[in-house]
Amino acid sequence: GEDVEQSLFLSVREGDSSVINCTYTDSSSTYLYWYKQEPGAGLQLLTYIFSNMDMKQDQRLTVLLNKKDKHLSLRIADTQTGDSAIYFCAVSFNSGNTPLVFGKGTRLSVIA
Amino acid sequence: DAGVIQSPRHEVTEMGQEVTLRCKPISGHDYLFWYRQTMMRGLELLIYFNNNVPIDDSGMPEDRFSAKMPNASFSTLKIQPSEPRDSAVYFCASRRATEAFFGQGTRLTVV
């Protein structure tokens, strides 16, 4: 089945850019997502990208997709302390009519 | 819309007791998912429904787990009997088209 891998931890200084990386195994993945989870809360959908796109930008967030290498990244510009959370990469295939498969999440710590 | 609503937010129960978790999906969403989150295993899909019909329950760990969706606005996940290893956060999510939204989760502790 599909496997999604992320590094577990990332620490950055406030004001710097954060880059969270994700790799996946299924080349037929059609939608790729980033979710954010704050302590004690559910998963908040941040953004997603369709597999025929290379990049998507939404305010401070930039998603890059390298389909050849099956690599997805999330860049957060001007990282703030409020961005400290766990970030999950998720993929679905079959035109999105299948459940999301999640990575284990990257814990982002922002140092003031 | 209020989003996906789960209840209770926290549940503490004794081993052997029956536990029922509830979910109200976002109106108009045709998919509903139940996930379980633990430190060791991350987010695991338990079961999902399309238009109230269970599609895949292969993630349900044992026969002690069951889920129903009697109508488009309500689903339950039941554990009977509960065991300490069932302690986790259980999430419900609903989806229409490409976007899936999660509830706040139910933190279950079985002692």
Coordinates of C-alpha atoms in Angstrom, one line a residue:
Chain A
G1 CA 0.0 0.0 0.0
E2 CA 0.9 3.6 0.0
D3 CA 3.6 4.8 2.3
V4 CA 4.2 8.4 3.3
E5 CA 7.4 9.4 5.1
Q6 CA 8.3 12.6 6.9
S7 CA 11.1 13.6 9.2
L8 CA 9.9 13.8 12.8
F9 CA 11.3 17.1 14.0
L10 CA 12.2 20.5 12.7
S11 CA 13.4 23.5 14.7
V12 CA 13.6 27.1 13.2
R13 CA 14.1 30.6 14.5
E14 CA 11.2 33.0 14.4
G15 CA 11.3 35.0 11.2
D16 CA 13.2 32.3 9.2
S17 CA 11.6 30.1 6.6
S18 CA 10.6 26.5 7.5
V19 CA 10.7 23.7 4.9
I20 CA 8.9 20.5 5.8
N21 CA 9.5 17.6 3.5
C22 CA 7.5 14.5 2.6
T23 CA 8.1 11.5 0.3
Y24 CA 5.5 9.0 -0.9
T25 CA 5.6 5.8 -2.8
D26 CA 2.5 5.6 -5.0
S27 CA 3.1 7.3 -8.3
S28 CA -0.6 7.3 -9.0
S29 CA -1.2 9.7 -6.1
T30 CA -3.5 12.4 -7.4
Y31 CA -4.1 14.8 -4.5
L32 CA -1.4 15.7 -1.9
Y33 CA -2.3 17.6 1.3
W34 CA -0.8 19.4 4.2
Y35 CA -2.6 19.4 7.5
K36 CA -1.6 21.2 10.8
Q37 CA -2.4 19.9 14.3
E38 CA -2.0 22.0 17.3
P39 CA -1.9 20.4 20.8
G40 CA -5.3 18.9 21.8
A41 CA -6.9 19.8 18.5
G42 CA -8.0 18.1 15.3
L43 CA -6.2 18.3 12.0
Q44 CA -6.7 21.6 10.1
L45 CA -6.5 21.5 6.3
L46 CA -3.8 24.0 5.3
T47 CA -3.6 23.4 1.6
Y48 CA -3.5 20.8 -1.1
I49 CA -2.1 20.3 -4.6
F50 CA -3.2 18.3 -7.6
S51 CA -0.6 16.0 -9.1
N52 CA -0.5 17.9 -12.4
M53 CA 0.8 21.0 -10.6
D54 CA 4.4 21.8 -9.6
M55 CA 3.7 24.6 -7.2
K56 CA 1.0 26.3 -5.3
Q57 CA 1.3 29.4 -3.2
D58 CA -1.1 30.6 -0.6
Q59 CA 0.0 33.7 1.5
R60 CA 3.0 32.5 3.6
L61 CA 2.7 28.9 2.4
T62 CA 4.3 27.4 -0.7
V63 CA 3.9 23.8 -1.7
L64 CA 6.3 22.3 -4.1
L65 CA 5.8 18.9 -5.8
N66 CA 8.4 16.9 -7.6
K67 CA 6.4 14.1 -9.1
K68 CA 9.5 12.4 -10.6
D69 CA 11.1 12.0 -7.1
K70 CA 7.7 11.6 -5.4
H71 CA 8.7 14.5 -3.1
L72 CA 6.4 17.1 -1.6
S73 CA 7.5 20.1 0.5
L74 CA 5.8 22.8 2.5
R75 CA 7.6 26.1 2.9
I76 CA 6.4 28.5 5.6
A77 CA 7.8 32.0 5.1
D78 CA 8.5 34.3 8.0
T79 CA 7.8 31.5 10.5
Q80 CA 6.0 32.7 13.7
T81 CA 5.7 31.1 17.2
G82 CA 2.0 30.4 16.3
D83 CA 3.2 28.1 13.6
S84 CA 4.6 25.6 16.2
A85 CA 2.5 22.5 15.6
I86 CA 2.7 19.1 14.0
Y87 CA 2.4 19.1 10.2
F88 CA 1.1 16.1 8.4
C89 CA 1.6 15.2 4.8
A90 CA -1.2 13.1 3.2
V91 CA -1.9 11.7 -0.2
S92 CA -4.9 10.1 -2.0
F93 CA -5.2 8.5 -5.4
N94 CA -7.9 7.4 -7.7
S95 CA -9.0 10.9 -8.4
G96 CA -9.4 11.5 -4.7
N97 CA -12.1 8.9 -4.1
T98 CA -10.0 7.0 -1.6
P99 CA -9.1 7.8 2.0
L100 CA -6.1 9.9 2.8
V101 CA -2.9 8.1 3.8
F102 CA -1.0 10.2 6.3
G103 CA 2.7 10.5 7.2
K104 CA 3.6 10.4 10.9
G105 CA 3.9 14.1 11.1
T106 CA 6.7 16.6 11.5
R107 CA 6.8 18.5 14.8
L108 CA 7.8 22.1 14.1
S109 CA 9.3 24.1 17.0
V110 CA 9.7 27.8 16.5
I111 CA 12.3 29.5 18.7
A112 CA 11.7 33.1 19.6
Chain B
D1 CA -21.4 25.3 9.1
A2 CA -20.0 24.3 12.5
G3 CA -17.6 21.7 11.0
V4 CA -17.4 18.1 12.0
I5 CA -18.7 17.6 15.5
Q6 CA -17.5 14.8 17.7
S7 CA -18.7 13.8 21.2
P8 CA -17.6 13.3 23.8
R9 CA -14.3 15.2 23.7
H10 CA -12.9 13.0 26.5
E11 CA -13.9 9.6 27.7
V12 CA -12.4 7.7 30.6
T13 CA -13.8 4.2 31.1
E14 CA -12.9 0.9 32.8
M15 CA -11.6 -2.1 30.9
G16 CA -14.5 -4.2 29.7
Q17 CA -17.0 -1.4 29.4
E18 CA -18.7 -0.5 26.2
V19 CA -17.7 2.8 24.6
T20 CA -19.6 4.8 22.0
L21 CA -18.1 7.7 20.1
R22 CA -20.3 9.9 18.0
C23 CA -19.7 12.0 14.9
K24 CA -21.8 14.6 13.0
P25 CA -20.3 15.2 9.6
I26 CA -20.5 18.5 7.6
S27 CA -23.8 18.7 5.8
G28 CA -23.6 17.7 2.2
H29 CA -20.4 15.7 2.6
D30 CA -20.7 12.2 1.1
Y31 CA -17.6 10.5 2.7
L32 CA -17.1 9.9 6.4
F33 CA -13.9 8.5 7.9
W34 CA -12.9 7.2 11.3
Y35 CA -9.2 7.5 12.2
R36 CA -7.3 6.5 15.3
Q37 CA -4.2 8.4 16.4
T38 CA -1.5 7.1 18.7
M39 CA 2.1 8.1 19.3
M40 CA 3.4 4.7 18.1
R41 CA 1.3 4.2 15.0
G42 CA 0.3 7.8 14.0
L43 CA -3.0 8.2 12.2
E44 CA -4.6 4.9 11.2
L45 CA -7.7 4.6 9.1
L46 CA -10.3 2.4 10.8
I47 CA -13.3 2.5 8.4
Y48 CA -14.9 4.8 5.9
F49 CA -18.4 5.3 4.5
N50 CA -19.6 6.7 1.2
N51 CA -23.2 7.8 1.1
N52 CA -23.8 6.0 4.5
V53 CA -22.5 2.7 3.1
P54 CA -19.4 1.2 4.7
I55 CA -16.8 0.8 1.9
D56 CA -13.7 -0.5 3.7
D57 CA -13.5 -1.7 7.3
S58 CA -10.2 -3.5 6.9
G59 CA -8.6 -1.1 9.4
M60 CA -10.9 -2.0 12.2
P61 CA -8.5 -3.8 14.6
E62 CA -10.8 -6.5 16.0
D63 CA -14.4 -7.6 16.2
R64 CA -14.7 -5.5 19.3
F65 CA -14.9 -2.5 17.1
S66 CA -18.0 -1.7 15.1
A67 CA -19.2 1.4 13.2
K68 CA -22.5 2.5 11.8
M69 CA -23.9 5.4 9.8
P70 CA -27.7 5.2 10.0
N71 CA -28.1 8.5 8.1
A72 CA -26.1 11.2 6.4
S73 CA -25.8 13.3 9.5
F74 CA -24.7 10.8 12.1
S75 CA -22.1 8.0 12.7
T76 CA -21.0 6.0 15.7
L77 CA -17.9 4.0 16.5
K78 CA -18.4 1.4 19.2
I79 CA -15.9 -0.6 21.2
Q80 CA -17.2 -3.5 23.2
P81 CA -15.5 -4.6 25.4
S82 CA -12.9 -1.9 25.7
E83 CA -9.3 -2.7 26.6
P84 CA -6.4 -0.4 27.8
R85 CA -4.7 -0.7 24.4
D86 CA -7.7 1.0 22.8
S87 CA -6.6 4.2 24.5
A88 CA -6.0 6.8 21.7
V89 CA -7.5 9.8 20.1
Y90 CA -10.3 8.9 17.7
F91 CA -11.0 11.3 14.8
C92 CA -13.9 11.5 12.5
A93 CA -13.5 13.3 9.2
S94 CA -15.9 14.1 6.4
R95 CA -15.2 15.0 2.7
R96 CA -16.9 16.3 -0.3
A97 CA -14.9 16.4 -3.5
T98 CA -11.2 16.9 -2.7
E99 CA -11.3 18.5 0.8
A100 CA -11.5 16.4 4.0
F101 CA -12.2 18.1 7.3
F102 CA -11.6 16.7 10.7
G103 CA -13.4 16.9 14.0
Q104 CA -11.7 17.8 17.2
G105 CA -11.3 14.2 18.2
T106 CA -12.3 12.1 21.2
R107 CA -9.5 11.2 23.6
L108 CA -10.3 7.8 25.0
T109 CA -8.6 6.4 28.1
V110 CA -9.3 2.9 29.1
V111 CA -8.1 2.0 32.6

